[in-house]
PDB file of C-alpha atoms in Angstrom:
ATOM      1  CA  UNK A1338      11.494  10.734 -11.682  1.00 83.00           C
ATOM      2  CA  UNK A1339      10.308   9.260  -8.444  1.00 89.00           C
ATOM      3  CA  UNK A1340       9.840   5.500  -9.094  1.00 94.00           C
ATOM      4  CA  UNK A1341       7.832   2.901  -7.142  1.00 96.00           C
ATOM      5  CA  UNK A1342       8.707  -0.526  -7.325  1.00 97.00           C
ATOM      6  CA  UNK A1343       6.118  -3.284  -5.514  1.00 97.00           C
ATOM      7  CA  UNK A1344       7.308  -6.859  -4.643  1.00 97.00           C
ATOM      8  CA  UNK A1345       5.785  -9.476  -2.600  1.00 98.00           C
ATOM      9  CA  UNK A1346       2.477 -10.372  -3.987  1.00 97.00           C
ATOM     10  CA  UNK A1347       1.415 -14.198  -4.837  1.00 97.00           C
ATOM     11  CA  UNK A1348      -1.147 -17.016  -4.112  1.00 98.00           C
ATOM     12  CA  UNK A1349      -2.062 -17.680  -0.606  1.00 98.00           C
ATOM     13  CA  UNK A1350      -4.688 -20.071   0.873  1.00 98.00           C
ATOM     14  CA  UNK A1351      -7.332 -17.862   2.924  1.00 98.00           C
ATOM     15  CA  UNK A1352      -5.920 -17.116   6.438  1.00 98.00           C
ATOM     16  CA  UNK A1353      -2.605 -16.746   5.451  1.00 98.00           C
ATOM     17  CA  UNK A1354      -0.268 -13.532   5.059  1.00 98.00           C
ATOM     18  CA  UNK A1355       1.615 -11.830   2.603  1.00 98.00           C
ATOM     19  CA  UNK A1356       4.143  -8.927   3.223  1.00 98.00           C
ATOM     20  CA  UNK A1357       3.935  -6.569   0.116  1.00 98.00           C
ATOM     21  CA  UNK A1358       7.117  -4.063  -0.062  1.00 98.00           C
ATOM     22  CA  UNK A1359       7.142  -0.524  -1.953  1.00 97.00           C
ATOM     23  CA  UNK A1360      10.518   0.378  -2.901  1.00 97.00           C
ATOM     24  CA  UNK A1361      11.211   4.071  -3.604  1.00 94.00           C
ATOM     25  CA  UNK A1362      14.173   5.651  -5.727  1.00 90.00           C
ATOM     26  CA  UNK A1363      15.008   8.790  -7.339  1.00 85.00           C
ATOM     27  CA  UNK A1364      13.947  11.083  -4.303  1.00 81.00           C
ATOM     28  CA  UNK A1365      14.324  10.563  -0.590  1.00 86.00           C
ATOM     29  CA  UNK A1366      11.000   8.725   0.578  1.00 90.00           C
ATOM     30  CA  UNK A1367      10.327  10.907   3.877  1.00 91.00           C
ATOM     31  CA  UNK A1368       8.823  13.477   2.028  1.00 91.00           C
ATOM     32  CA  UNK A1369       6.247  11.966   0.781  1.00 95.00           C
ATOM     33  CA  UNK A1370       2.652  10.176   2.186  1.00 96.00           C
ATOM     34  CA  UNK A1371       2.155   6.906   1.171  1.00 97.00           C
ATOM     35  CA  UNK A1372      -0.527   4.396   0.403  1.00 97.00           C
ATOM     36  CA  UNK A1373      -1.620   1.107  -0.867  1.00 98.00           C
ATOM     37  CA  UNK A1374      -4.317   0.922  -3.360  1.00 97.00           C
ATOM     38  CA  UNK A1375      -6.066  -2.054  -4.770  1.00 97.00           C
ATOM     39  CA  UNK A1376      -7.947  -3.085  -7.514  1.00 96.00           C
ATOM     40  CA  UNK A1377      -9.980  -6.187  -8.829  1.00 96.00           C
ATOM     41  CA  UNK A1378     -11.297  -6.593 -12.042  1.00 93.00           C
ATOM     42  CA  UNK A1379     -14.377  -4.628 -12.388  1.00 93.00           C
ATOM     43  CA  UNK A1380     -14.298  -3.218  -9.253  1.00 93.00           C
ATOM     44  CA  UNK A1381     -13.566   0.517  -8.355  1.00 92.00           C
ATOM     45  CA  UNK A1382      -9.753   1.291  -6.940  1.00 93.00           C
ATOM     46  CA  UNK A1383      -9.733   1.250  -3.106  1.00 95.00           C
ATOM     47  CA  UNK A1384      -7.882   3.232  -0.610  1.00 96.00           C
ATOM     48  CA  UNK A1385      -5.844   0.120   1.055  1.00 97.00           C
ATOM     49  CA  UNK A1386      -3.623   1.864   4.026  1.00 98.00           C
ATOM     50  CA  UNK A1387      -1.840   5.170   4.006  1.00 98.00           C
ATOM     51  CA  UNK A1388       0.957   6.264   6.223  1.00 98.00           C
ATOM     52  CA  UNK A1389       1.887  10.081   6.100  1.00 97.00           C
ATOM     53  CA  UNK A1390       6.030  10.922   5.971  1.00 95.00           C
ATOM     54  CA  UNK A1391       7.101  10.539   9.250  1.00 94.00           C
ATOM     55  CA  UNK A1392       4.867   7.478   9.880  1.00 95.00           C
ATOM     56  CA  UNK A1393       3.327   9.267  12.820  1.00 96.00           C
ATOM     57  CA  UNK A1394      -0.249   8.746  10.652  1.00 97.00           C
ATOM     58  CA  UNK A1395      -2.202   6.304   9.380  1.00 98.00           C
ATOM     59  CA  UNK A1396      -5.283   5.037   7.880  1.00 97.00           C
ATOM     60  CA  UNK A1397      -6.971   1.546   7.548  1.00 98.00           C
ATOM     61  CA  UNK A1398     -10.118   0.895   5.222  1.00 96.00           C
ATOM     62  CA  UNK A1399     -12.681  -0.139   7.356  1.00 96.00           C
ATOM     63  CA  UNK A1400     -12.281  -3.957   5.154  1.00 95.00           C
ATOM     64  CA  UNK A1401      -8.490  -4.295   6.142  1.00 96.00           C
ATOM     65  CA  UNK A1402      -8.911  -2.932  10.396  1.00 97.00           C
ATOM     66  CA  UNK A1403      -7.347  -5.472  12.281  1.00 97.00           C
ATOM     67  CA  UNK A1404      -5.836  -7.551   9.608  1.00 98.00           C
ATOM     68  CA  UNK A1405      -3.404  -5.352   7.307  1.00 98.00           C
ATOM     69  CA  UNK A1406      -0.492  -3.108   8.701  1.00 98.00           C
ATOM     70  CA  UNK A1407       1.434  -0.623   7.129  1.00 98.00           C
ATOM     71  CA  UNK A1408       4.896   0.674   8.074  1.00 98.00           C
ATOM     72  CA  UNK A1409       7.934   2.449   6.198  1.00 97.00           C
ATOM     73  CA  UNK A1410      11.218   2.760   7.074  1.00 96.00           C
ATOM     74  CA  UNK A1411      12.547   6.094   5.503  1.00 95.00           C
ATOM     75  CA  UNK A1412      15.973   5.215   5.544  1.00 94.00           C
ATOM     76  CA  UNK A1413      15.572   2.574   3.561  1.00 95.00           C
ATOM     77  CA  UNK A1414      13.170   4.225   1.275  1.00 95.00           C
ATOM     78  CA  UNK A1415      10.540   1.231   1.813  1.00 97.00           C
ATOM     79  CA  UNK A1416       7.108   1.132   3.013  1.00 98.00           C
ATOM     80  CA  UNK A1417       5.651  -2.281   3.992  1.00 98.00           C
ATOM     81  CA  UNK A1418       2.227  -3.390   3.896  1.00 98.00           C
ATOM     82  CA  UNK A1419       1.374  -6.657   6.083  1.00 98.00           C
ATOM     83  CA  UNK A1420      -1.443  -8.778   5.125  1.00 98.00           C
ATOM     84  CA  UNK A1421      -2.717 -11.085   7.552  1.00 98.00           C
ATOM     85  CA  UNK A1422      -6.177 -13.045   7.813  1.00 98.00           C
ATOM     86  CA  UNK A1423      -6.364 -13.087   4.409  1.00 98.00           C
ATOM     87  CA  UNK A1424      -9.915 -13.503   2.155  1.00 98.00           C
ATOM     88  CA  UNK A1425     -10.695 -13.743  -1.254  1.00 97.00           C
ATOM     89  CA  UNK A1426     -12.187 -10.838  -1.377  1.00 96.00           C
ATOM     90  CA  UNK A1427      -8.412  -9.514  -0.771  1.00 98.00           C
ATOM     91  CA  UNK A1428      -7.477 -10.522  -4.426  1.00 98.00           C
ATOM     92  CA  UNK A1429      -6.516  -7.927  -6.228  1.00 98.00           C
ATOM     93  CA  UNK A1430      -3.792  -5.946  -8.148  1.00 98.00           C
ATOM     94  CA  UNK A1431      -1.675  -3.822  -5.125  1.00 98.00           C
ATOM     95  CA  UNK A1432       0.152  -0.971  -5.903  1.00 97.00           C
ATOM     96  CA  UNK A1433       1.695   1.950  -3.915  1.00 97.00           C
ATOM     97  CA  UNK A1434       1.389   5.629  -4.593  1.00 96.00           C
ATOM     98  CA  UNK A1435       3.381   8.399  -3.157  1.00 96.00           C
ATOM     99  CA  UNK A1436       2.766  12.166  -2.752  1.00 95.00           C
ATOM    100  CA  UNK A1437       3.261  14.881  -1.091  1.00 93.00           C
ATOM    101  CA  UNK A1438       1.627  17.145   1.300  1.00 85.00           C
ATOM    102  CA  UNK A1439      -1.520  15.131   1.715  1.00 90.00           C
ATOM    103  CA  UNK A1440      -2.960  13.739   4.878  1.00 93.00           C
ATOM    104  CA  UNK A1441      -3.622  10.228   5.214  1.00 94.00           C
ATOM    105  CA  UNK A1442      -7.455  10.232   4.578  1.00 93.00           C
ATOM    106  CA  UNK A1443      -7.212  12.288   1.741  1.00 93.00           C
ATOM    107  CA  UNK A1444      -4.603  10.514   0.137  1.00 94.00           C
ATOM    108  CA  UNK A1445      -6.464   6.821   0.463  1.00 95.00           C
ATOM    109  CA  UNK A1446      -9.836   8.209  -0.401  1.00 90.00           C
ATOM    110  CA  UNK A1447      -8.901  11.527  -2.559  1.00 78.00           C
ATOM    111  CA  UNK A1448      -7.519  11.604  -6.552  1.00 78.00           C
ATOM    112  CA  UNK A1449      -4.910   9.757  -7.712  1.00 82.00           C
ATOM    113  CA  UNK A1450      -1.466  10.340  -6.188  1.00 85.00           C
ATOM    114  CA  UNK A1451       1.120  11.987  -8.502  1.00 87.00           C
ATOM    115  CA  UNK A1452       3.486   8.640  -8.246  1.00 94.00           C
ATOM    116  CA  UNK A1453       2.314   5.015  -8.163  1.00 94.00           C
ATOM    117  CA  UNK A1454       3.924   1.703  -8.779  1.00 95.00           C
ATOM    118  CA  UNK A1455       2.971  -0.940 -11.518  1.00 95.00           C
ATOM    119  CA  UNK A1456       1.852  -3.155  -9.171  1.00 96.00           C
ATOM    120  CA  UNK A1457       1.937  -6.840  -7.793  1.00 97.00           C
ATOM    121  CA  UNK A1458      -0.568  -9.388  -7.957  1.00 98.00           C
ATOM    122  CA  UNK A1459      -2.465 -10.535  -5.057  1.00 98.00           C
ATOM    123  CA  UNK A1460      -4.766 -13.869  -4.908  1.00 98.00           C
ATOM    124  CA  UNK A1461      -5.994 -15.672  -2.170  1.00 98.00           C
ATOM    125  CA  UNK A1462      -7.598 -18.845  -2.798  1.00 97.00           C
ATOM    126  CA  UNK A1463      -7.773 -22.296  -1.762  1.00 95.00           C
TER     127      UNK A1463
END
């Protein structure tokens, strides 16, 4: 059973930074495309950023380009999302999800992934 556990969320002021972590257990991470998603109350789920199994390909939502950066270390079974220049509209529950044999655009913009974590709250407010 694949499990994903997120950490790193919290309260930050506008313009600040946070680094989210997603630790995967139950299977080797190198088999999976992984994505970060967010959902705010009353809003649709949004694919924030996705990374291919090898790390060679990435995808970013337009609203995060230049501010967010996704990375992974398959030996550590961990995927990170570095978030800089945070804005109040970035506030949401962020969760990571993993799936096999998915392209990054399909992962971020397509059907829900097979495995996902419980999420971590990110609040951007002064």
